[in-house]
Coordinates of C-alpha atoms in Angstrom, one line a residue:
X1 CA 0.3 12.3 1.6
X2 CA -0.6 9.0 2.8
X3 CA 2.8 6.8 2.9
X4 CA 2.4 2.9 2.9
X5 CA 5.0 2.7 5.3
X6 CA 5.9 -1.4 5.1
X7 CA 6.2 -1.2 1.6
X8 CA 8.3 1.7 1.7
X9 CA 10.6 0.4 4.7
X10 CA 11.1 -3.3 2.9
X11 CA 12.1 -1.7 -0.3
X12 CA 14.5 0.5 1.8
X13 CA 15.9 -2.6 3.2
X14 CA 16.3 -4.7 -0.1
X15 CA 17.6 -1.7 -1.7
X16 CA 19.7 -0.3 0.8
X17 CA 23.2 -1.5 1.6
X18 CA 23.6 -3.7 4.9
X19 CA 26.8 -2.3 4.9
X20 CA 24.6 1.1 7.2
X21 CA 24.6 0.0 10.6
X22 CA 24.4 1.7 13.9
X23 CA 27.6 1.9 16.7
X24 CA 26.4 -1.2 18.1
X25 CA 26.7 -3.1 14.8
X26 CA 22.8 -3.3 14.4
X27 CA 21.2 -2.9 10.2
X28 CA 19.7 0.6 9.9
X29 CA 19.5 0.2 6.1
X30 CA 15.5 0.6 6.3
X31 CA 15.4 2.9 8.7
X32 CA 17.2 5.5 7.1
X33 CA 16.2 4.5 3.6
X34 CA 12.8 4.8 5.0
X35 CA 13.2 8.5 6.2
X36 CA 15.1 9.5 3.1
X37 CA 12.6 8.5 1.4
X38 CA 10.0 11.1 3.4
X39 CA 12.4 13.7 3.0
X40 CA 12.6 13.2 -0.9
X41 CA 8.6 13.0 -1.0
X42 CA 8.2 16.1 1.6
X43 CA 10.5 18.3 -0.2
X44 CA 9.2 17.5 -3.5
X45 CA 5.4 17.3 -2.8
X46 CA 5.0 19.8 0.3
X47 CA 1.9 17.9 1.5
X48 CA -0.4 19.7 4.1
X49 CA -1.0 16.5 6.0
X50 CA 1.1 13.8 6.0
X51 CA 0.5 10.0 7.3
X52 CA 2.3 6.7 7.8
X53 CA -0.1 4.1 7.4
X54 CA 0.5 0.9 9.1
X55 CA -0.1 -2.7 9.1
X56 CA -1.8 -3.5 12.5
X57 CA -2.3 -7.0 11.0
X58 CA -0.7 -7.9 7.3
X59 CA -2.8 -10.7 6.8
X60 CA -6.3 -10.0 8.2
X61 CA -8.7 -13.4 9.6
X62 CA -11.4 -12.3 7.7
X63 CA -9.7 -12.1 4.1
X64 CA -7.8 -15.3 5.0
X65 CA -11.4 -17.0 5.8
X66 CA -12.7 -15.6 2.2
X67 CA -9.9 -16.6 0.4
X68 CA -7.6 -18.8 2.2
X69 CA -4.8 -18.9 -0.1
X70 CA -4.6 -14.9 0.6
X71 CA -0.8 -13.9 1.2
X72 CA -0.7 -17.6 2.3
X73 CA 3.0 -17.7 0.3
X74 CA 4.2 -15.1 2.7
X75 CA 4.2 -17.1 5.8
X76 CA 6.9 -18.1 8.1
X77 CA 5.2 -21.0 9.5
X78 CA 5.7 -21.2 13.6
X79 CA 8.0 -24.4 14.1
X80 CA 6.6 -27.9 14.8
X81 CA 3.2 -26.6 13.6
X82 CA 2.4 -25.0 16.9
X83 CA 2.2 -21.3 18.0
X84 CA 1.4 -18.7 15.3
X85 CA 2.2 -18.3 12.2
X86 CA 4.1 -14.9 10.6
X87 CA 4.9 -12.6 8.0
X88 CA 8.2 -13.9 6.9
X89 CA 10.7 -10.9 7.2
X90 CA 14.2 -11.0 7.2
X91 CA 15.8 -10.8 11.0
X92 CA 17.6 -8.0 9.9
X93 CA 14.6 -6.0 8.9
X94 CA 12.5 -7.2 11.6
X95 CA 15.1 -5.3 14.6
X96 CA 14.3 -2.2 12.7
X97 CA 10.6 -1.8 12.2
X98 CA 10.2 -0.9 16.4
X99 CA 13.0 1.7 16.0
X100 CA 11.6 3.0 12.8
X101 CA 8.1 3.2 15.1
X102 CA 9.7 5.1 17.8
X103 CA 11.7 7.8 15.2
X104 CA 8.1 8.3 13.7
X105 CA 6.9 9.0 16.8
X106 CA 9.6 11.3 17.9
X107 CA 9.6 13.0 15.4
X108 CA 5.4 13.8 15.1
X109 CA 4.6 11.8 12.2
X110 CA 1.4 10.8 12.3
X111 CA 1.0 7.2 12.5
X112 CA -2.4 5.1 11.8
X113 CA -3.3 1.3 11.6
X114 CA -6.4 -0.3 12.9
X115 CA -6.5 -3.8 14.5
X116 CA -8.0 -6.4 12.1
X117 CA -6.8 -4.5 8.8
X118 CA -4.1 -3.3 6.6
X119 CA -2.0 0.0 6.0
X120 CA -4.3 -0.6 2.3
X121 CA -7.8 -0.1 4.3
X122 CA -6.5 2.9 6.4
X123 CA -5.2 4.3 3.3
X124 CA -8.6 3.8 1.2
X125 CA -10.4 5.7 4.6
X126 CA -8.0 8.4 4.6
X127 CA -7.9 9.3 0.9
X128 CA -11.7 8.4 1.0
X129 CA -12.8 10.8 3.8
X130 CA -10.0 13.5 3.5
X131 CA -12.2 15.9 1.7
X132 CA -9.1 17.0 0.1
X133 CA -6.7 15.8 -2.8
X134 CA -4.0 12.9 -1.9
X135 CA -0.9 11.3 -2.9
X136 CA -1.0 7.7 -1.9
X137 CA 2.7 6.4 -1.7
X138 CA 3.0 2.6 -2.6
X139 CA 4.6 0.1 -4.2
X140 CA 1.1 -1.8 -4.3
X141 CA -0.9 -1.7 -7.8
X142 CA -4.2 -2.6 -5.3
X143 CA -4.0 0.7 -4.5
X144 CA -4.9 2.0 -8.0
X145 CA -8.8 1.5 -7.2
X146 CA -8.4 4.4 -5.0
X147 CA -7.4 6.7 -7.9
X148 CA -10.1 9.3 -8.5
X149 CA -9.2 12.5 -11.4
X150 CA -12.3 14.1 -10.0
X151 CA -11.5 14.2 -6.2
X152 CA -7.6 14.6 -6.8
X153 CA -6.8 11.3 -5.4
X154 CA -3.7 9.9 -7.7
X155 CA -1.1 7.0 -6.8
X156 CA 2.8 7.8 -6.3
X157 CA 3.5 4.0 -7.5
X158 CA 7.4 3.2 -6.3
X159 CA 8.1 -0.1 -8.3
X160 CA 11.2 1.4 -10.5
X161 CA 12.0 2.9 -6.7
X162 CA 11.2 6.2 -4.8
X163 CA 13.1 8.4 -6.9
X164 CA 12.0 6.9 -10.5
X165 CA 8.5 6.9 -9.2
X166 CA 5.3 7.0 -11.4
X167 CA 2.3 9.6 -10.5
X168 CA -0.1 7.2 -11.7
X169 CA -3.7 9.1 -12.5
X170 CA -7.0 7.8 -13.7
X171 CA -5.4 8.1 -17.6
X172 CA -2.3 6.1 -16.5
X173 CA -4.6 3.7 -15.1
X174 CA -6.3 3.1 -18.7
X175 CA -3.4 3.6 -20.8
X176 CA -1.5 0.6 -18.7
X177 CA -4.7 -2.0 -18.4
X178 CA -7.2 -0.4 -20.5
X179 CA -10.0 0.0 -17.7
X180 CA -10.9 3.2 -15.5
X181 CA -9.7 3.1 -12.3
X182 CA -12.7 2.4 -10.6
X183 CA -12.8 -0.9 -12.4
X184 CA -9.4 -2.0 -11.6
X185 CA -10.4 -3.8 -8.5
X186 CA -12.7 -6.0 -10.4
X187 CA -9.7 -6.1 -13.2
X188 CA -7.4 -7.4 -10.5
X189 CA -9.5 -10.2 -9.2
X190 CA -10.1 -11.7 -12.8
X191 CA -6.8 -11.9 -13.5
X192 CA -5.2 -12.5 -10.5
X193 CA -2.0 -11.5 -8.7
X194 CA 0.2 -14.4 -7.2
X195 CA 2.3 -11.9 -5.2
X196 CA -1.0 -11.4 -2.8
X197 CA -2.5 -15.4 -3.7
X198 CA -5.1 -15.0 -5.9
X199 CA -5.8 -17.5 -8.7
X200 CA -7.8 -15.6 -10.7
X201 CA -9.5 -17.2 -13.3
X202 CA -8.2 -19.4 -15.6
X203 CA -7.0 -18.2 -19.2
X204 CA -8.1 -14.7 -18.3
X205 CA -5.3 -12.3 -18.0
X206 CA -4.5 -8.0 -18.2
X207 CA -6.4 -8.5 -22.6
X208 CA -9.4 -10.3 -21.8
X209 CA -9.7 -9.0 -18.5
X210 CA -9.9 -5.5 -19.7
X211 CA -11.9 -6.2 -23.1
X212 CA -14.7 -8.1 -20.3
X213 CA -15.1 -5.0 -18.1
X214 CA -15.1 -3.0 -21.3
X215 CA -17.7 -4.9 -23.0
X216 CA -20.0 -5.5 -19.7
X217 CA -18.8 -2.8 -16.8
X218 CA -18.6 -5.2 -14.1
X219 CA -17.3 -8.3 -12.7
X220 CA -21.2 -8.4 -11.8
X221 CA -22.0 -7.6 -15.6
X222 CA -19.6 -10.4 -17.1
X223 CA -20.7 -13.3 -14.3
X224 CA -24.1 -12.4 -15.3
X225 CA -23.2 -12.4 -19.1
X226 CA -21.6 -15.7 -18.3
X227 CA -24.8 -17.5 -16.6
X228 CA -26.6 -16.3 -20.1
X229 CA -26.5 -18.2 -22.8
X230 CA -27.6 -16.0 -25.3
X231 CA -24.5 -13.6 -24.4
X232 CA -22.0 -13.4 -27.4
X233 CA -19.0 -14.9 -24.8
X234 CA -16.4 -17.2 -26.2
X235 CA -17.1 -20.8 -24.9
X236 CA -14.2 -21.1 -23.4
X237 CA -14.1 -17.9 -21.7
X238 CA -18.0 -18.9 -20.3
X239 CA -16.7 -21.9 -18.8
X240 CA -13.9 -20.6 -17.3
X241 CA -15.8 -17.9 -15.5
X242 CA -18.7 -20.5 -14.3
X243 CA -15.9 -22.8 -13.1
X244 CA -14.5 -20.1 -11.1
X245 CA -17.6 -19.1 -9.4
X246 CA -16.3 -20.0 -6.0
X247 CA -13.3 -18.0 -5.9
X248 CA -15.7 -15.2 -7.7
X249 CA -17.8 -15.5 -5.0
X250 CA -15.3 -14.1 -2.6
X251 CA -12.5 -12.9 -3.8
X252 CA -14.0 -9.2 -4.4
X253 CA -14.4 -9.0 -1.0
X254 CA -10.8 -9.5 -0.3
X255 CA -9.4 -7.1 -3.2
X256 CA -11.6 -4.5 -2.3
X257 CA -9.8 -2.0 -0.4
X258 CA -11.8 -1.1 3.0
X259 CA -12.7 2.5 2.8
X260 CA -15.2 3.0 6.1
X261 CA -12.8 2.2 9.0
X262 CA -13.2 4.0 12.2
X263 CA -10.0 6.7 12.2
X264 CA -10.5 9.4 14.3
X265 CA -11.1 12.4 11.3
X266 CA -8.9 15.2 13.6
X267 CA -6.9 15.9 10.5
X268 CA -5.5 18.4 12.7
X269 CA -3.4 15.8 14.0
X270 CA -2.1 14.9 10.7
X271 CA -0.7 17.7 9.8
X272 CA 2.8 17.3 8.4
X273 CA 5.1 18.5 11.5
X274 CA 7.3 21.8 11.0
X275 CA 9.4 20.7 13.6
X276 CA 10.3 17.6 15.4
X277 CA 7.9 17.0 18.8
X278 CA 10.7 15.6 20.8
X279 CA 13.9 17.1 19.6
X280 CA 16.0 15.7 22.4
X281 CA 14.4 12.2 21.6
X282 CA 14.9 12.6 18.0
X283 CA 18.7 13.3 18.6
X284 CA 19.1 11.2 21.3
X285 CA 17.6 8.1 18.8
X286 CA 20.1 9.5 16.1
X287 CA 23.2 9.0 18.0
X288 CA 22.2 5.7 19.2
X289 CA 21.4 4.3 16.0
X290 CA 23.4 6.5 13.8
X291 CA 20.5 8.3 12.1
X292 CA 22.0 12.1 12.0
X293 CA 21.9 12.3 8.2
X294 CA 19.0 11.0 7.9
X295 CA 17.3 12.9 10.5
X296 CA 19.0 16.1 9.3
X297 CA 17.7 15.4 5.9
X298 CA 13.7 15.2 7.5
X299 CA 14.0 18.5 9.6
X300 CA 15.0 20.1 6.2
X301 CA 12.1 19.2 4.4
X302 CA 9.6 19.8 7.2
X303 CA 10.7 22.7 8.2
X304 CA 10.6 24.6 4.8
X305 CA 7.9 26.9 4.3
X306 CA 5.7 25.0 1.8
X307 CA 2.5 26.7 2.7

């Protein structure tokens, strides 16, 4: 089970009431949603090996040089134009994401990010290279390309929340957008997504999208179909698609979900704990942050016998 933890730790915190705080007064409402939220997916999935993927960097330079309106609507631009600009998170979320890295830790849950890339890339290597079936836990449809009905690989998509999620399989995947899943990354860049900046191309949404990669495969197949006059392609549709070349030039690239990073492949150490590594840390975090519920709730689940 590979958990995409930031999108799992802002929904807990939009979704969770501010009211949960610790004794000092600080928001733990993503921190507890967050490990209620492993508990629920532990006890109901009893994966083998269990991971929470991180963002080492949200917004990687080299997507951002491809495509430079790339997440560019997330920013929290550094005052005065100086220093470095930021993921825009809410302070109240942002005091929580180091404690939520140190109960993770405590408590043995394998953590991975790699500098440069996002929790999507370490996903798409893990579920790539496991050699074994995986639930990816998201809230992201990107991640969809990674579904595979032949290696076991399937999505756990959390829009409608963690407990109305969907198990989304290759048949979902063609049932919802009417292309397999391994087309969906080319799906995704022709029509675009303004949550993550991209344009897409012009008059082509989810219908024509889907009927292009049906009639020619690929976003390779319908540029080339495009740049041939004799193809049977609706004018406007042609010129849309040659006006777009630019963006079609890189934007791939930038949907594509990395697959080859280097992540140690000791799935020993991702194992899904029985037990918490540091018990007196784990308690010792609990009572300072007011976690015992929640941290109750996590030994529970990963200490039943699931094997």
């Amino acid at each position: 089970m590979l958990l995409d933890t930031a999108s799992l730790y802002f929904r807990a915190f939009f979704g969770m009431p501010d009211s949960l705080r610790a004794p000092d007064g600080t928001p733990v409402n993503a921190v507890r949603g967050l490990l209620d939220f492993i508990a629920r997916l532990v006890s109901d999935y009893a994966p083998s090996h269990l991971v929470c993927c991180w963002d080492n960097d949200w917004r990687p330079t080299w997507r951002v040089e491809l495509l430079p309106s790339y997440k560019e609507h997330r920013l929290a631009r550094a005052a005065g134009g100086g220093g470095v600009d930021a993921e825009e998170v809410p302070d109240a979320l942002a005091v929580q994401v180091p404690v939520i890295a140190e109960v993770l830790a405590a408590m043995g849950i394998a953590v991975r990010g790699v500098d440069g890339y996002e929790a999507d890339d370490v996903i798409g290597t893990l579920a790539t290279t496991a050699g074994m079936p995986a639930d990816v836990v998201t809230g992201d449809r990107d991640l969809f390309q990674l579904v595979d009905d032949e290696r076991e690989i399937r999505v756990l998509y959390t829009a409608r929340g963690v407990g109305r999620h969907e198990q989304v399989t290759g048949e979902v995947v063609r049932a919802k957008y009417g292309v397999r899943a391994d087309q969906y990354a080319d799906f995704a860049t022709l029509r675009g997504d303004a949550s993550d900046g991209l344009p897409g191309v012009k008059g082509v949404g989810d219908k024509t999208a889907a009927r292009l990669l049906a009639e020619f495969g690929t976003l390779a197949g319908i540029r080339a179909a495009a740049a041939d006059p004799s193809t049977a392609l609706a004018a406007g549709v042609r010129a849309n698609l040659l006006a777009a070349a630019g963006y079609l030039d890189v934007a791939p690239r930038v949907v594509e979900v990395t697959r080859t990073l280097p992540i140690p492949a000791d799935w020993g150490e991702l194992r899904r704990p029985h037990a918490f590594d540091d018990e007196a840390a784990v308690t010792r975090l609990a009572d300072t942050w007011g976690l015992g519920g929640s941290v109750a709730r996590v030994r529970a689940a990963l200490a039943a016998d699931h094997d």
